[in-house]
mmCIF file of C-alpha atoms in Angstrom:
data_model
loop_
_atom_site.group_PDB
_atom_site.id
_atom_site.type_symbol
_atom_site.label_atom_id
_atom_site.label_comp_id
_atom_site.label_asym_id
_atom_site.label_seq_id
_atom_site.Cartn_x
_atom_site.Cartn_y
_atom_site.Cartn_z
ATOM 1 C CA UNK A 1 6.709 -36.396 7.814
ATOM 2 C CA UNK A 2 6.581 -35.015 4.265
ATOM 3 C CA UNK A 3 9.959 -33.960 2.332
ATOM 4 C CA UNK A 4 9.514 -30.504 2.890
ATOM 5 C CA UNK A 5 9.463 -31.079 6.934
ATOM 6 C CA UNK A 6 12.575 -33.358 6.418
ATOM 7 C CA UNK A 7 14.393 -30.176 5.050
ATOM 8 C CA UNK A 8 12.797 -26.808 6.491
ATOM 9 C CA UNK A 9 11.203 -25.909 10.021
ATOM 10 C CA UNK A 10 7.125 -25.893 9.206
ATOM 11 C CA UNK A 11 4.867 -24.257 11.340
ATOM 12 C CA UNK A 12 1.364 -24.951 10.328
ATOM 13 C CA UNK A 13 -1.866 -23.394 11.367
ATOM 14 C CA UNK A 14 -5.456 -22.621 10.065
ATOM 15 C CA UNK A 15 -8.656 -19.900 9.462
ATOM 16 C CA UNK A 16 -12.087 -20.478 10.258
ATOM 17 C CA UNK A 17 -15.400 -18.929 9.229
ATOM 18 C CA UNK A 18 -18.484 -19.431 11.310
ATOM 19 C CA UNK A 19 -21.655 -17.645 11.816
ATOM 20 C CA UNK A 20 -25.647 -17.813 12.717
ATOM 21 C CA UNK A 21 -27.160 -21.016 13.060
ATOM 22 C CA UNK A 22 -29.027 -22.119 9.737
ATOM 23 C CA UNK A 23 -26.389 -20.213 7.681
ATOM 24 C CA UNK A 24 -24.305 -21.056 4.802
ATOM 25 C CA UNK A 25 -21.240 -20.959 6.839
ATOM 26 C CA UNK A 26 -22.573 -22.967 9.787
ATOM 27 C CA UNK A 27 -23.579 -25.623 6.792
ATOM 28 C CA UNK A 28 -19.573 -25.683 6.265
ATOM 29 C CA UNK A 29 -20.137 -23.570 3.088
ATOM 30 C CA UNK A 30 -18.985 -20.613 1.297
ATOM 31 C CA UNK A 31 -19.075 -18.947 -1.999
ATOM 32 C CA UNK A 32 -15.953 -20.535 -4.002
ATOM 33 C CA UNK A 33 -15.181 -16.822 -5.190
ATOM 34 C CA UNK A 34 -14.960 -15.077 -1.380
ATOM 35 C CA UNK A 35 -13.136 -18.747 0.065
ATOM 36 C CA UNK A 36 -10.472 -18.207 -2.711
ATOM 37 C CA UNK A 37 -9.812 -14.283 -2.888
ATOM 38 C CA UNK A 38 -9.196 -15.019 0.902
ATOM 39 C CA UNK A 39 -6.578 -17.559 0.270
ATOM 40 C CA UNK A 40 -5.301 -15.482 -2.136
ATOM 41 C CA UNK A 41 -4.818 -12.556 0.055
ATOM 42 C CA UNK A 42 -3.487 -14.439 3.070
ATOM 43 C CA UNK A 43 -0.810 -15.289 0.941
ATOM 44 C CA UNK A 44 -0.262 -11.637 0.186
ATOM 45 C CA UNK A 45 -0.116 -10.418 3.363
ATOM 46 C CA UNK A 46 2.254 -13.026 4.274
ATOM 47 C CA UNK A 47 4.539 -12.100 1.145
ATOM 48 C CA UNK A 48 4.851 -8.488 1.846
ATOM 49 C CA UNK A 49 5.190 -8.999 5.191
ATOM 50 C CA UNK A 50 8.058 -10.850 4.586
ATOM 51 C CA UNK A 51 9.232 -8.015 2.341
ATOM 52 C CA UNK A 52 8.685 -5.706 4.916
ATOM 53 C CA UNK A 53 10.326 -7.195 7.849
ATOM 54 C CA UNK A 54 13.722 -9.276 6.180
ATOM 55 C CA UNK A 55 13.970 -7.189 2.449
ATOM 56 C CA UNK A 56 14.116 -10.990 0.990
ATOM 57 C CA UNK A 57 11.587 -14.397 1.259
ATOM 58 C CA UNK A 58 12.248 -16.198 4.069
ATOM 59 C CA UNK A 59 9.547 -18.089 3.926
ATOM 60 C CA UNK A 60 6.989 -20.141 1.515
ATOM 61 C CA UNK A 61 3.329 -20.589 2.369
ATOM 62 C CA UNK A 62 1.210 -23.563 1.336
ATOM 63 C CA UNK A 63 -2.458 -24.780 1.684
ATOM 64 C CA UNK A 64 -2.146 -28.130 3.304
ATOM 65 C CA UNK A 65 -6.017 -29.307 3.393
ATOM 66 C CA UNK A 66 -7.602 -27.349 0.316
ATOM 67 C CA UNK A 67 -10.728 -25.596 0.896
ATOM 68 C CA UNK A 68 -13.539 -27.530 -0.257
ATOM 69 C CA UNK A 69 -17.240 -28.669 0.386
ATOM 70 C CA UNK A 70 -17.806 -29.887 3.581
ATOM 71 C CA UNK A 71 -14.902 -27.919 5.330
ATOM 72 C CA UNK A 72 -14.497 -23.772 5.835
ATOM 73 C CA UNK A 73 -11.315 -24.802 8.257
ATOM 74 C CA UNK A 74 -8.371 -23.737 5.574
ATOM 75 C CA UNK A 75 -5.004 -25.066 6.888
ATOM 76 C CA UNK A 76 -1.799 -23.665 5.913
ATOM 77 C CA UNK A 77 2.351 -24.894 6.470
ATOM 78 C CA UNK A 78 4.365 -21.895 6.539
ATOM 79 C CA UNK A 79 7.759 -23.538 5.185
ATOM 80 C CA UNK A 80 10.155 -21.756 7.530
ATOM 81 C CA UNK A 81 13.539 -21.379 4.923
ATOM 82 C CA UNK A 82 15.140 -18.606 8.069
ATOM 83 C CA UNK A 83 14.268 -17.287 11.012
ATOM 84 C CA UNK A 84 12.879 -13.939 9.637
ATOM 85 C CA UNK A 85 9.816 -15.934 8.636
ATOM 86 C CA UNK A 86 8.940 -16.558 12.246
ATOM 87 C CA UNK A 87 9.463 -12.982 12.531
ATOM 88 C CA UNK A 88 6.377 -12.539 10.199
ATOM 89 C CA UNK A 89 4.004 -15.036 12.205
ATOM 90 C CA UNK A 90 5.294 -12.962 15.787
ATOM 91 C CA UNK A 91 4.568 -9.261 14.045
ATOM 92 C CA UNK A 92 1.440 -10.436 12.223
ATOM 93 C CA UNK A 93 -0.066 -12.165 15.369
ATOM 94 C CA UNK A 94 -0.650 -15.472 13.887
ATOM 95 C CA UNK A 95 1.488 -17.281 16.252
ATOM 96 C CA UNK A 96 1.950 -18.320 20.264
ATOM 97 C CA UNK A 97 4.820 -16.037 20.052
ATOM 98 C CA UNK A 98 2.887 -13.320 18.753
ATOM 99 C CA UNK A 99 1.898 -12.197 22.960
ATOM 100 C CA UNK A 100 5.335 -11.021 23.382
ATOM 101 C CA UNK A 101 4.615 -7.861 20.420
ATOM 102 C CA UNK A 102 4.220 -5.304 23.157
ATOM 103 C CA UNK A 103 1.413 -2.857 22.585
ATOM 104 C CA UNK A 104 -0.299 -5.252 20.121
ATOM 105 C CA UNK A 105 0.653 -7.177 16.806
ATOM 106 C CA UNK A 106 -0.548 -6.545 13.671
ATOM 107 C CA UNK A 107 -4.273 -7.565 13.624
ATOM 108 C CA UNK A 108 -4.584 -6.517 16.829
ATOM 109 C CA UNK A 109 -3.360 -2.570 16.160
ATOM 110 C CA UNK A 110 -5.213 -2.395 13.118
ATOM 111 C CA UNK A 111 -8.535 -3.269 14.626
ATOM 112 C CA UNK A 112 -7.727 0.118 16.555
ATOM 113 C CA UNK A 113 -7.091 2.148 13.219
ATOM 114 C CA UNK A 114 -10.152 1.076 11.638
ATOM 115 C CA UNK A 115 -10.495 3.779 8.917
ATOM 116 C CA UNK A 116 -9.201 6.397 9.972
ATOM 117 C CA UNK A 117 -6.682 8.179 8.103
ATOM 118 C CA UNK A 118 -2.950 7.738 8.890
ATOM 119 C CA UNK A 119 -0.920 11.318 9.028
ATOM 120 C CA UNK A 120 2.470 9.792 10.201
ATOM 121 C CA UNK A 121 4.630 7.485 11.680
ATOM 122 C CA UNK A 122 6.750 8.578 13.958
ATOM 123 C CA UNK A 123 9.826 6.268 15.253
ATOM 124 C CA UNK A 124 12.026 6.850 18.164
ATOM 125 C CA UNK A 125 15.491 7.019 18.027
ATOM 126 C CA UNK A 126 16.857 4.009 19.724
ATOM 127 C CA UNK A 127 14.069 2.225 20.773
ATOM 128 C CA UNK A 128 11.686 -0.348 19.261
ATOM 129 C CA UNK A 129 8.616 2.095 19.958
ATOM 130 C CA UNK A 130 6.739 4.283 16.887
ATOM 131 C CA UNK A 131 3.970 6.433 16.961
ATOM 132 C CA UNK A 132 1.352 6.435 14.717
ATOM 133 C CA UNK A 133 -0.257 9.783 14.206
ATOM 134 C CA UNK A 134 -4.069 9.796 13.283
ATOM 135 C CA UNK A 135 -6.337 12.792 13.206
ATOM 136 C CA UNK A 136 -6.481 14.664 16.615
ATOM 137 C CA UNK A 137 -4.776 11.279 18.352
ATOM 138 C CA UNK A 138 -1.740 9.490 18.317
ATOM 139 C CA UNK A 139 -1.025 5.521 18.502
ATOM 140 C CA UNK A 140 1.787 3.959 20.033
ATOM 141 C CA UNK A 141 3.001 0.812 18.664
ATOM 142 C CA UNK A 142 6.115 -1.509 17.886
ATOM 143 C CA UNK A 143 7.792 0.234 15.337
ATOM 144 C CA UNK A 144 7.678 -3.323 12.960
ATOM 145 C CA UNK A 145 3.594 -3.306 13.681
ATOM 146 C CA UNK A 146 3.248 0.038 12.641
ATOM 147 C CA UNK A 147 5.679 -0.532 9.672
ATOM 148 C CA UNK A 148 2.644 -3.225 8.503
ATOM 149 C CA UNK A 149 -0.624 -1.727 9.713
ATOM 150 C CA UNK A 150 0.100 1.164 7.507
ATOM 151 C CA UNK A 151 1.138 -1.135 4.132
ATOM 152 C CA UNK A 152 -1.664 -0.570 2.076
ATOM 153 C CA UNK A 153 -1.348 -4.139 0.504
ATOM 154 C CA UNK A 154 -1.495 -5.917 4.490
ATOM 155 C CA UNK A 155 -4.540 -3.496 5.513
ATOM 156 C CA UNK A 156 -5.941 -4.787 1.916
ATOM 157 C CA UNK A 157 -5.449 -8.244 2.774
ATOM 158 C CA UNK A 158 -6.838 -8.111 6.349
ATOM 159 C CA UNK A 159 -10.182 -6.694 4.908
ATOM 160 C CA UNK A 160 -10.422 -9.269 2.093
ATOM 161 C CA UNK A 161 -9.502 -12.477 4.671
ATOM 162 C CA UNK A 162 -11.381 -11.355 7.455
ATOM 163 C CA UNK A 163 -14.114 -8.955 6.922
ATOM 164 C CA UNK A 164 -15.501 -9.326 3.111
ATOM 165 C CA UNK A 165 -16.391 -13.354 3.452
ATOM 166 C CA UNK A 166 -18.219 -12.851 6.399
ATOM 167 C CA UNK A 167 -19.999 -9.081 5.645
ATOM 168 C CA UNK A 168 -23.670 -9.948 4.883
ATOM 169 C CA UNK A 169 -23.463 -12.466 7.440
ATOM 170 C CA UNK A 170 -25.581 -12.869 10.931
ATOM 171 C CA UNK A 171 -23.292 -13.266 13.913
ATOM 172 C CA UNK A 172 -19.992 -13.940 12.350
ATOM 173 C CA UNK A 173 -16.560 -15.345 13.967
ATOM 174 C CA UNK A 174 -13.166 -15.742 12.453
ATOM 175 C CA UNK A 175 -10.417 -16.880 14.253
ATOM 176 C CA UNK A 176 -6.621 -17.984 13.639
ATOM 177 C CA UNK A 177 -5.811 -21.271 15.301
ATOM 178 C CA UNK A 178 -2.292 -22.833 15.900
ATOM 179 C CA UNK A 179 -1.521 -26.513 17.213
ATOM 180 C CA UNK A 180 -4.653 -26.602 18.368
ATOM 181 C CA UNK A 181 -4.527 -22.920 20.330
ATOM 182 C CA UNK A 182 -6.603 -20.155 19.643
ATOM 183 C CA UNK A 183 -4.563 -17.284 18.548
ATOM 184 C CA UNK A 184 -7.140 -14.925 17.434
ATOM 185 C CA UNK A 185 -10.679 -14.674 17.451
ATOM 186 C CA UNK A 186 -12.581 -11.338 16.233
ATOM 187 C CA UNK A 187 -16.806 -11.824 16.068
ATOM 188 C CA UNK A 188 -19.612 -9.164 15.307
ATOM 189 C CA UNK A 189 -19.218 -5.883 15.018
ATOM 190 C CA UNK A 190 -15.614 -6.385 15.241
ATOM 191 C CA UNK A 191 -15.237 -8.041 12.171
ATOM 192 C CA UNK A 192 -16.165 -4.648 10.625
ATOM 193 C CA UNK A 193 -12.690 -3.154 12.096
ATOM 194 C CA UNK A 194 -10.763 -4.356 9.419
ATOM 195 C CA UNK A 195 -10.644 -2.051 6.336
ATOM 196 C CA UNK A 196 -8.563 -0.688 3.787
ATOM 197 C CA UNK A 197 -5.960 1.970 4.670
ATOM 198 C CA UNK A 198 -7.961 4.894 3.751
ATOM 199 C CA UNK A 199 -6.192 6.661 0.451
ATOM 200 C CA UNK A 200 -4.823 10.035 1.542
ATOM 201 C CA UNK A 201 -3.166 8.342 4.017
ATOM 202 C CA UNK A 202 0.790 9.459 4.824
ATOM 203 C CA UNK A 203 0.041 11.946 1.862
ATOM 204 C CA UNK A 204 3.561 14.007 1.357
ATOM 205 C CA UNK A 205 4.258 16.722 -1.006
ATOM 206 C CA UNK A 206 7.411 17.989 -1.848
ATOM 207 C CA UNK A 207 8.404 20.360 -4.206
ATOM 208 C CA UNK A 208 12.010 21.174 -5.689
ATOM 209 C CA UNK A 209 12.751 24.137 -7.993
ATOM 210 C CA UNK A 210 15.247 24.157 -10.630
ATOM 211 C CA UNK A 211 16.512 26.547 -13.500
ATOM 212 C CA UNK A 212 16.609 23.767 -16.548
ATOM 213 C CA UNK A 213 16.771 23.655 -20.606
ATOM 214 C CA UNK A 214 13.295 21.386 -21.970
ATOM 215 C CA UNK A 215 12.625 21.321 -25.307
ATOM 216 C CA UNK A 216 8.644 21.771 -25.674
ATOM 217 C CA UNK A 217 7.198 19.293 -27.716
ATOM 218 C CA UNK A 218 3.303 20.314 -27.806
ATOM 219 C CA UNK A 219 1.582 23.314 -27.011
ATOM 220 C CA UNK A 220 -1.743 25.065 -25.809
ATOM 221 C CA UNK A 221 -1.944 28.980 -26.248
ATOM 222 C CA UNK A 222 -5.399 28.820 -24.851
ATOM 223 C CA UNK A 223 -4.850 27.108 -21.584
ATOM 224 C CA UNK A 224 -1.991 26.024 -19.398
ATOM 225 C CA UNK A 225 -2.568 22.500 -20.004
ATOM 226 C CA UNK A 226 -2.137 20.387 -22.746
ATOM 227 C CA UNK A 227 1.626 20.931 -23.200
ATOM 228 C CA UNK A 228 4.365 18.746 -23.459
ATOM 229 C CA UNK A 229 7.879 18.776 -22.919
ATOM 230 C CA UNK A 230 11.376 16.756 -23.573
ATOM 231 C CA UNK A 231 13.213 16.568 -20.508
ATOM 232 C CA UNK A 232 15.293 13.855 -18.345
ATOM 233 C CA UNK A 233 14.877 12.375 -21.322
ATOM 234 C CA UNK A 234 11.609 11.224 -21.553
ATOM 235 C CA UNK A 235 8.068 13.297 -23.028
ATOM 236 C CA UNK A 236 6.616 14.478 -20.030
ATOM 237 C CA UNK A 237 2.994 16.398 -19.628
ATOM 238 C CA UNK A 238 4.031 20.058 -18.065
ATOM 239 C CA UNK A 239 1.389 22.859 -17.035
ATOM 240 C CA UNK A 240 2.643 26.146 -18.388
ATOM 241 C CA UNK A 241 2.079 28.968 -16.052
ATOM 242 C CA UNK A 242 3.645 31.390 -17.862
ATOM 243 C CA UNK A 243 0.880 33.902 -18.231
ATOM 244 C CA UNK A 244 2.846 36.497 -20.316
ATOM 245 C CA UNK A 245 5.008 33.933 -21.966
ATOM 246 C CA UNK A 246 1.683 31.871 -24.001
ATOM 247 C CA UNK A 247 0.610 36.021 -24.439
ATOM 248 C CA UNK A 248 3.498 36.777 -26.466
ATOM 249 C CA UNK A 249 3.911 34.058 -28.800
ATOM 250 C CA UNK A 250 0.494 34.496 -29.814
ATOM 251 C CA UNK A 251 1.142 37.858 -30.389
ATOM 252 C CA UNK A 252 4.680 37.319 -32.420
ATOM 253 C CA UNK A 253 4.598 37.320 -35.982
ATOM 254 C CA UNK A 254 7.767 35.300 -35.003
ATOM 255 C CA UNK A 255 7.636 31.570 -36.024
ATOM 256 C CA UNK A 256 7.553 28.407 -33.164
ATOM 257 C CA UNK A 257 8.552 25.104 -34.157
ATOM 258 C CA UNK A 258 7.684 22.229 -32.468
ATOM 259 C CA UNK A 259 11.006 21.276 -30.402
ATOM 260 C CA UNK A 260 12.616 24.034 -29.377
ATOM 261 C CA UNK A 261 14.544 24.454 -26.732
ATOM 262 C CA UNK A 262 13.955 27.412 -24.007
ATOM 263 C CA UNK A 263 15.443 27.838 -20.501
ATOM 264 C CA UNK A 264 12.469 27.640 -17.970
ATOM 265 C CA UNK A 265 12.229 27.518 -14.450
ATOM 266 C CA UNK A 266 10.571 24.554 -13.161
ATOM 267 C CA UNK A 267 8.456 23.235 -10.466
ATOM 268 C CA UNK A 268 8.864 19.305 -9.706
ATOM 269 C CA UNK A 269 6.412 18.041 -7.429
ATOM 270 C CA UNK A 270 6.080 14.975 -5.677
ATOM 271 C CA UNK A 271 3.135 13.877 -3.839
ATOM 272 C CA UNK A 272 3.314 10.471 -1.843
ATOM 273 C CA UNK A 273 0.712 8.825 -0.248
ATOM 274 C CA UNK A 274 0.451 5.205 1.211
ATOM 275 C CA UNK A 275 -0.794 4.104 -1.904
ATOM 276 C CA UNK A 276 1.216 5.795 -4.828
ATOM 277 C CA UNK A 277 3.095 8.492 -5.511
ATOM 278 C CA UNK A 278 2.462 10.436 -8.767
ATOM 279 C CA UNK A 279 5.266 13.388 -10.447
ATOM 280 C CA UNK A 280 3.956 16.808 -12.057
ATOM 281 C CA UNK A 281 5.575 19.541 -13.523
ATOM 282 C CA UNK A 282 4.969 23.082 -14.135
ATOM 283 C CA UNK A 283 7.203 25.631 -16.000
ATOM 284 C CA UNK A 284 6.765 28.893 -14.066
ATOM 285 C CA UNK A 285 8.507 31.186 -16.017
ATOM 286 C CA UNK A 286 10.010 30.923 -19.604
ATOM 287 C CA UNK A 287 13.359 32.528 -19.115
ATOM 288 C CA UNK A 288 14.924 32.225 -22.739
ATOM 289 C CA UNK A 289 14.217 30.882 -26.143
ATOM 290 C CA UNK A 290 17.501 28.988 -27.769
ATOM 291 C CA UNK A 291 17.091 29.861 -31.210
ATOM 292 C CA UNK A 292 18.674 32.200 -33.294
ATOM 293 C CA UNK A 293 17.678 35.672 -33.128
ATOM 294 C CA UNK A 294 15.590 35.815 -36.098
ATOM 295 C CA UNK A 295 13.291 33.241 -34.482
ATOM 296 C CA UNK A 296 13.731 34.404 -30.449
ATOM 297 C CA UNK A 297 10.403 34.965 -29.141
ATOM 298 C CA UNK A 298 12.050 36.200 -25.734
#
C-alpha cells in the first residue's frame, strides 16, 4: 500500500483500445500523440466534472501504469480526498455504482445525443429528473447527467478519449474496466456516438434597453460600424443605428471632437450558447449631445 492509500480512499480503474486483427492496436500500439491527448482529456473530464457536481476538487487523478510500448491498458487511481469524488465516478459511469444513475449515466446519455443540437434543459421542481430538449424530441435524464452531457468541455473529452484514437480504425472496442469488472464497453459504429456538443447549442439571447450617457471615442459617418464608445468604463465597439443622427453631423458645419459625451439609448445584448457567450452594443437613437451650445449637434 502506497502513502497516498495510507491517507485517502483510492479507487483505481483502467481504458482499453482494441481493434481488427493485424492492427496497430491489436500489436499493443498507438500513436504517442492520440494515447496522450486521451490521457489528457480523461483528466479533463474528470476535473470539470468535479466542478460541476461539488463547486470544489474533491478528488485527484493519477496514471498508475504509464502508457507505453507494449501496453494500450492505461490505469488510473482516482485519489478520493471526499465523497463528492465518488459522486463523479457514479454520474460519469465509470464505476460499479454507476447502474444505480436511473435513465443512464453520463456516457451512456450522450451516446443518445450524438450531435444533435441541445435547445434546453429543463429540470423539475423537486425531483432529481431533467429534460433535455433536442430538435422535435425531448430526453429525459438525471438532472446531474444532463448537467454533464451538455458541458461542452465533458462532450469534448468523451470524443477525444473514446472516438478520435480509434477513428480510422477497423472494428474498434473501448471499454472502462474496474477491479477487474467491465463497466463499459462501446465497439463499431458506436464509437462514432461520441462527439462534440454541437456549437449553437443552448444558444440564448437577451436583450436589455437602457437610456445611458457614453462618450464616443471613434467614429464612422459612412457605415454603422466602426465606432467606439467609453462606457462602464471600459472602450467598447458599438454599432450606431442612428440613421439621421450620422446624417446630421455630416451635414453640420458644427465641430465633433473625439470624446464627447451624448445621451443615447442603448441596446445590450447577450447571446449565450454552451460554448461562450459574447456582449454587443448598439446605440439606437442619439438623444442629446453634452456640449455647450455652440458645439450641440442635436
Amino acid at each position: 500500500m502506497t502513502e497516498i492509500e495510507k491517507e485517502f480512499e483510492v479507487e483505481k480503474f483502467s481504458i482499453h483500445y482494441d481493434a481488427k486483427k493485424g492492427s496497430d492496436l491489436s500489436k499493443h500500439k498507438m500513436n504517442a500523440y492520440d494515447l496522450g491527448m486521451s490521457i489528457v482529456e480523461f483528466a479533463k473530464m474528470i476535473n470539470r466534472a468535479d466542478d460541476i457536481i461539488n463547486k470544489e476538487r474533491t478528488l485527484e487523478l493519477e496514471v498508475t501504469a504509464p502508457a507505453k510500448a507494449g501496453s494500450l491498458i492505461v490505469e488510473f487511481a482516482l485519489i478520493v480526498k471526499s465523497g463528492g469524488a465518488l459522486e463523479v465516478l457514479k454520474y460519469l459511469g465509470l464505476s460499479a455504482s454507476s447502474a444505480a444513475v436511473a435513465m443512464g449515466t453520463a456516457l451512456g446519455v450522450a451516446r443518445k445525443l450524438r450531435d444533435k443540437k441541445v435547445i434546453g434543459v429543463v429540470r423539475e421542481a423537486n425531483s432529481d429528473t431533467a429534460t433535455i430538449e433536442l430538435d422535435g424530441e425531448e430526453l429525459k435524464c438525471d438532472k446531474t447527467v444532463a448537467a454533464l452531457v451538455t458541458d461542452p468541455v465533458i462532450r469534448q473529452a468523451m470524443n477525444e478519449v473514446i472516438n478520435q484514437p480509434l477513428v480510422n480504425e477497423d472494428s474498434p472496442k473501448f471499454k472502462i474496466m474496474s477491479e477487474g469488472q467491465e463497466i463499459f464497453k462501446v465497439e463499431n459504429e458506436e464509437i462514432q456516438e461520441f462527439t462534440p456538443l454541437p456549437k449553437k447549442s443552448l444558444s440564448d439571447e437577451k436583450v436589455e434597453n437602457i437610456t445611458t450617457n457614453v462618450l464616443l471615442t471613434q467614429v464612422n459617418f459612412d457605415a454603422s460600424k466602426g465606432w467606439k464608445m467609453f462606457y462602464d468604463e471600459r472602450e467598447l465597439s458599438v454599432k450606431m443605428e442612428d440613421e439621421s443622427f450620422m446624417a446630421r453631423v455630416r451635414d453640420s458645419a458644427k465641430s465633433f471632437t473625439r470624446g464627447d459625451m451624448f445621451e443615447v439609448a442603448l441596446s445590450i445584448i447577450t447571446k449565450t450558447t454552451a460554448r461562450s457567450q459574447r456582449t454587443e452594443y448598439v446605440i439606437t437613437r442619439v438623444i442629446r449631445h453634452r456640449a455647450s451650445s455652440d458645439r450641440k449637434i442635436i
